[in-house]
PDB file of C-alpha atoms in Angstrom:
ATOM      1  CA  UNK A   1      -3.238 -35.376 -12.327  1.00 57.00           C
ATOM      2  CA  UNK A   2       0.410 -36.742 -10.468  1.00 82.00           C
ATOM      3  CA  UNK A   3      -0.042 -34.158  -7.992  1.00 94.00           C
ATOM      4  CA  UNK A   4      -0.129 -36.826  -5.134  1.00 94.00           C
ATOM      5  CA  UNK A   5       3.175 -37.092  -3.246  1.00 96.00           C
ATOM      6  CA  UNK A   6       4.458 -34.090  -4.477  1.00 97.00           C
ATOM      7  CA  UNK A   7       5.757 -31.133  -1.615  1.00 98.00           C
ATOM      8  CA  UNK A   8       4.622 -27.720  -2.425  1.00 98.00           C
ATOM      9  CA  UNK A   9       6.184 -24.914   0.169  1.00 98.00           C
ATOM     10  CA  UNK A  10       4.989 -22.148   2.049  1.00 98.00           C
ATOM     11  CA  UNK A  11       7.796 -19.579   2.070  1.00 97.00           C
ATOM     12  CA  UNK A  12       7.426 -15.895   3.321  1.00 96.00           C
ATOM     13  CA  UNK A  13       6.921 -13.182   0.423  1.00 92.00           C
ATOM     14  CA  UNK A  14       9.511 -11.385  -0.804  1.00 81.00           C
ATOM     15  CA  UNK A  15      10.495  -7.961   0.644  1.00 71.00           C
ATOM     16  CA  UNK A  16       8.093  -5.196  -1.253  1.00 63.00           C
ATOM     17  CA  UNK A  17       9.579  -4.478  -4.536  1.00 54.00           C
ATOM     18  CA  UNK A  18      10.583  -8.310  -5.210  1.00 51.00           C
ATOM     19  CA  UNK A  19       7.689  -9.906  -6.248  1.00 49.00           C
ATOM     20  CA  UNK A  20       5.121  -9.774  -3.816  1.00 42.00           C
ATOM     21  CA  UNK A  21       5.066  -7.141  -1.133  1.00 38.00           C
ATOM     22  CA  UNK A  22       6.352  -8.888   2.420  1.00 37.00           C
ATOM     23  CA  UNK A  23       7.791  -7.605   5.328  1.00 38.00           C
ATOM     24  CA  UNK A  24       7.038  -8.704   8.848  1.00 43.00           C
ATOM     25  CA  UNK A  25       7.415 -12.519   9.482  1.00 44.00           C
ATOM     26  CA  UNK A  26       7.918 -15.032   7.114  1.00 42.00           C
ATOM     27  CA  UNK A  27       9.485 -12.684   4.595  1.00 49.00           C
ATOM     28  CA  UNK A  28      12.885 -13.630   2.455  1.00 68.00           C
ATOM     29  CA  UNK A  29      11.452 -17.150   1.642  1.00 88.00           C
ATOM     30  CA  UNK A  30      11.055 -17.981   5.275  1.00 95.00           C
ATOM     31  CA  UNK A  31      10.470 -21.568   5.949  1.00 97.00           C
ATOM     32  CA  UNK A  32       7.045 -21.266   7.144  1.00 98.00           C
ATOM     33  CA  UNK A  33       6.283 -24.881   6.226  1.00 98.00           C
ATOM     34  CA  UNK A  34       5.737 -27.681   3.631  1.00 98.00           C
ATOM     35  CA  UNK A  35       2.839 -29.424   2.282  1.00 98.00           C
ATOM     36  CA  UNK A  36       2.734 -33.275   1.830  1.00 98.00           C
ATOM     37  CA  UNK A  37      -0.054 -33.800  -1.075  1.00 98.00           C
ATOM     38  CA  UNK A  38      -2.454 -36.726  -0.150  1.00 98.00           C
ATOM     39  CA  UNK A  39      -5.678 -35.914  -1.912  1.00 97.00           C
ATOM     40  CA  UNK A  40      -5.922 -34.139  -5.358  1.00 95.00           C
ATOM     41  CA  UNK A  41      -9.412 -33.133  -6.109  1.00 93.00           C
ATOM     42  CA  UNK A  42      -9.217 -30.863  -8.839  1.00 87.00           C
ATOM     43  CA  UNK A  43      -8.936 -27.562  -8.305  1.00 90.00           C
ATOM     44  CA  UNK A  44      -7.933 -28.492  -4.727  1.00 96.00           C
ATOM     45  CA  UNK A  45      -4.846 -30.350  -3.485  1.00 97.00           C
ATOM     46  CA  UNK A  46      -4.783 -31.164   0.470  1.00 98.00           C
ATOM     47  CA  UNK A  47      -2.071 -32.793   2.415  1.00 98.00           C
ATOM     48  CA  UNK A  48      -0.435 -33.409   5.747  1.00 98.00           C
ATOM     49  CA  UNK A  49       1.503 -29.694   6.828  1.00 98.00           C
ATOM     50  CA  UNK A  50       4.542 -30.077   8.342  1.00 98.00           C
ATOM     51  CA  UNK A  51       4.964 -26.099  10.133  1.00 98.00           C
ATOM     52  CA  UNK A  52       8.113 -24.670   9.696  1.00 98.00           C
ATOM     53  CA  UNK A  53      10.252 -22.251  12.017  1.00 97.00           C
ATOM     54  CA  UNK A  54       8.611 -18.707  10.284  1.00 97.00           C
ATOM     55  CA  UNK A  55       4.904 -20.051  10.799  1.00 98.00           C
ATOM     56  CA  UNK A  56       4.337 -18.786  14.176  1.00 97.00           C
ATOM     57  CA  UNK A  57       4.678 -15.120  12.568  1.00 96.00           C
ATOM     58  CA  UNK A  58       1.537 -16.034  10.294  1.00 97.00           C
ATOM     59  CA  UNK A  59      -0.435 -18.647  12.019  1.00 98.00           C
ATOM     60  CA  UNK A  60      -2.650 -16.594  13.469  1.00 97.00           C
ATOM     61  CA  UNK A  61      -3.618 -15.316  10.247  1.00 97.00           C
ATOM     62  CA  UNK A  62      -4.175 -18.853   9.078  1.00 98.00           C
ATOM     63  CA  UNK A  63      -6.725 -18.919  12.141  1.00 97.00           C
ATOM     64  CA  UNK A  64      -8.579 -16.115  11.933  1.00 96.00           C
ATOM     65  CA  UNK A  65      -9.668 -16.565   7.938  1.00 96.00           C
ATOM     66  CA  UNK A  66     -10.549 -20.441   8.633  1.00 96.00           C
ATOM     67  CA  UNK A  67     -12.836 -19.135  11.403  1.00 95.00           C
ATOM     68  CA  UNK A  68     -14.133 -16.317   9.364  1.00 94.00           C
ATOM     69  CA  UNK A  69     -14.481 -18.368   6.425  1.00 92.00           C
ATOM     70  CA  UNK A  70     -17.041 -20.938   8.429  1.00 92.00           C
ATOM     71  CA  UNK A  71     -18.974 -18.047   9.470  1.00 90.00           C
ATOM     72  CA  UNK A  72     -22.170 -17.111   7.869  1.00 83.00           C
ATOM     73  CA  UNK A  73     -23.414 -13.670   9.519  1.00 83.00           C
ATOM     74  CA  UNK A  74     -22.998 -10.206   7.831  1.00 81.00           C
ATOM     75  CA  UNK A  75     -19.977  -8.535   6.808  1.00 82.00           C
ATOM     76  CA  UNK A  76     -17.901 -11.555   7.530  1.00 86.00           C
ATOM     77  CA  UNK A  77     -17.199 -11.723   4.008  1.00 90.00           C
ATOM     78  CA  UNK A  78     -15.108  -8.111   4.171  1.00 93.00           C
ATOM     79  CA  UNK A  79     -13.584  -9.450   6.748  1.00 94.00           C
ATOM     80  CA  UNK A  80     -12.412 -12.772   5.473  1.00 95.00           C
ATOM     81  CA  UNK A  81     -11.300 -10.755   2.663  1.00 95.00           C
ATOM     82  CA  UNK A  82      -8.540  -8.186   4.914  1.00 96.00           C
ATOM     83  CA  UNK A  83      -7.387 -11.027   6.530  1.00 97.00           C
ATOM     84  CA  UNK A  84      -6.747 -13.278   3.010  1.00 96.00           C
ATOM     85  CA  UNK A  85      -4.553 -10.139   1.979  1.00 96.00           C
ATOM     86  CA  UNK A  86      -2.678 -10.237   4.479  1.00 96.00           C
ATOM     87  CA  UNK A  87      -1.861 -13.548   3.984  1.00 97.00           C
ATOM     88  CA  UNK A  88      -1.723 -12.792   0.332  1.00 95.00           C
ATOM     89  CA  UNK A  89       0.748 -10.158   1.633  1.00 95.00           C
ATOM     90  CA  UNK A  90       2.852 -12.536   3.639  1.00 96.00           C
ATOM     91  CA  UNK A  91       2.994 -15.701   2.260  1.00 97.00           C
ATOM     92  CA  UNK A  92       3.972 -17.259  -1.193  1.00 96.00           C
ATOM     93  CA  UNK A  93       3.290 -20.941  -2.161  1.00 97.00           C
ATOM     94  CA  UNK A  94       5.241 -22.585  -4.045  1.00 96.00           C
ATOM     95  CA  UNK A  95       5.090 -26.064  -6.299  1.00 96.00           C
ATOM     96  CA  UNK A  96       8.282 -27.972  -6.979  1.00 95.00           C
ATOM     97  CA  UNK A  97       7.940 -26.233 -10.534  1.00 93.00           C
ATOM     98  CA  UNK A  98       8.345 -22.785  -8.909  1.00 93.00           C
ATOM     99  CA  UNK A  99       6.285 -19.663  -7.468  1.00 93.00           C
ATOM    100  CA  UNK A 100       2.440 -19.835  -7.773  1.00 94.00           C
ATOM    101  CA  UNK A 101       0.765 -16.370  -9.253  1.00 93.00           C
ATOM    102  CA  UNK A 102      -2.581 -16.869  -7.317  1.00 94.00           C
ATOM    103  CA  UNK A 103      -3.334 -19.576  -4.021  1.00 96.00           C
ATOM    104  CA  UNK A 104      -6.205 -19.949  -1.607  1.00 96.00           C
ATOM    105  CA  UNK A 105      -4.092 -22.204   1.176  1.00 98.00           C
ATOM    106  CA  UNK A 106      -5.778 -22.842   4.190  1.00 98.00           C
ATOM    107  CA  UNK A 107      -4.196 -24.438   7.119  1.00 98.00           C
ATOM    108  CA  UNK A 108      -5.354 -26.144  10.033  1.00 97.00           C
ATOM    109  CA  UNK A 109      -3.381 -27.961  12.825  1.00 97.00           C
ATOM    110  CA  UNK A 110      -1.707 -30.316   9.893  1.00 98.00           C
ATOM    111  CA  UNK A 111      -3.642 -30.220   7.693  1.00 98.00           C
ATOM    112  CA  UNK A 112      -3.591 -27.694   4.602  1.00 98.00           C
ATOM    113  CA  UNK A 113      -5.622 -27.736   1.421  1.00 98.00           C
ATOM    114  CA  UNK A 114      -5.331 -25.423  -1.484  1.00 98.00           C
ATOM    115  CA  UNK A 115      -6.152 -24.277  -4.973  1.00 96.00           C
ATOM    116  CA  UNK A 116      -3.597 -22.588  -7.175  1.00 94.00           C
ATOM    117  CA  UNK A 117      -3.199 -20.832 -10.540  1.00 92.00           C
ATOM    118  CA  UNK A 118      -0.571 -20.056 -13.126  1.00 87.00           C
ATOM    119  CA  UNK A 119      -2.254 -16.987 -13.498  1.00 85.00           C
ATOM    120  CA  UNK A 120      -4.575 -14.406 -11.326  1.00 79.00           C
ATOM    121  CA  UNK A 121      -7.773 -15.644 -10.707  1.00 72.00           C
ATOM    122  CA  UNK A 122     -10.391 -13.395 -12.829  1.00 68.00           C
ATOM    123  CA  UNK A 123     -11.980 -11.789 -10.122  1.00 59.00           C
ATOM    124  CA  UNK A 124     -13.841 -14.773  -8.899  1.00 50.00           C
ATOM    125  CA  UNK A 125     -14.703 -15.152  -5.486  1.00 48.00           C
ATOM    126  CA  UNK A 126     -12.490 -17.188  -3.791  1.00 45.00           C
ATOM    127  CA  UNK A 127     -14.361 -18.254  -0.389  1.00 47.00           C
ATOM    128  CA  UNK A 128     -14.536 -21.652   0.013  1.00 48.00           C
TER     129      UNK A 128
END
C-alpha cells in the first residue's frame, strides 16, 4: 500500500472548540513525536517513534492503556476504554495527507503501531 517510509505525526489536539477537545499537554499541535513507518500490515502501520518535546505530558497515558490493554481480568476493558479517551482527548495523529478522523496508536519505548480511518470507526471495538 506505499505506506512504508512515510512519517505520520503525533501532535497535541486542538484547544476544545477547534477540532478535537485538548487542553493540558500536548495541545496546539504540540510536537509530541513522529512515526517512522517500517511495517504496513493492513489495517496496521508500525514504525520506529522518535518522542518529541510535548510527549512527556501524555506518555503516561500511552503506558497505562498498553498495560491495560494486555490485561485479561474483569472490568479492565472500562478501564482501557477512560484511558483511550483521554488520549483520544489529547492527541491527534496525523498522515503527511493531513488530520486522521479516528486512530488506535499505541506506543512503546520506540516503537508505535497504529490503525487509522478517514472516517469514525462504526462502533467497533477497538482493543487490540
Amino acid at each position: 500500500m506505499g505506506f512504508e517510509g512515510e512519517t505520520w505525526y503525533v501532535r497535541g489536539a486542538p484547544p476544545a472548540g477547534e477540532g478535537r477537545a485538548g487542553g493540558e499537554a500536548g495541545s496546539d499541535g504540540a510536537d509530541i513525536g513522529e512515526i517512522l513507518i517500517d511495517d504496513a500490515d493492513f489495517p496496521w502501520l508500525s514504525g520506529r517513534f522518535r518522542a518529541g518535546p510535548a510527549f512527556g505530558g501524555v506518555e503516561d497515558l500511552f503506558v497505562r492503556e498498553l498495560a491495560l490493554a494486555e490485561r485479561d481480568d474483569a472490568g479492565h476493558w472500562d478501564a482501557w476504554e477512560a484511558v483511550y479517551a483521554e488520549i483520544e482527548r489529547r492527541v491527534r495523529l496525523v498522515s503527511p495527507d493531513g488530520p486522521v478522523a479516528e486512530f488506535l496508536l499505541h506506543i512503546q519505548g520506540e516503537r508505535a503501531w497504529f490503525r487509522w480511518s478517514d472516517e469514525p470507526f462504526a462502533g467497533e471495538g477497538a482493543g487490540g
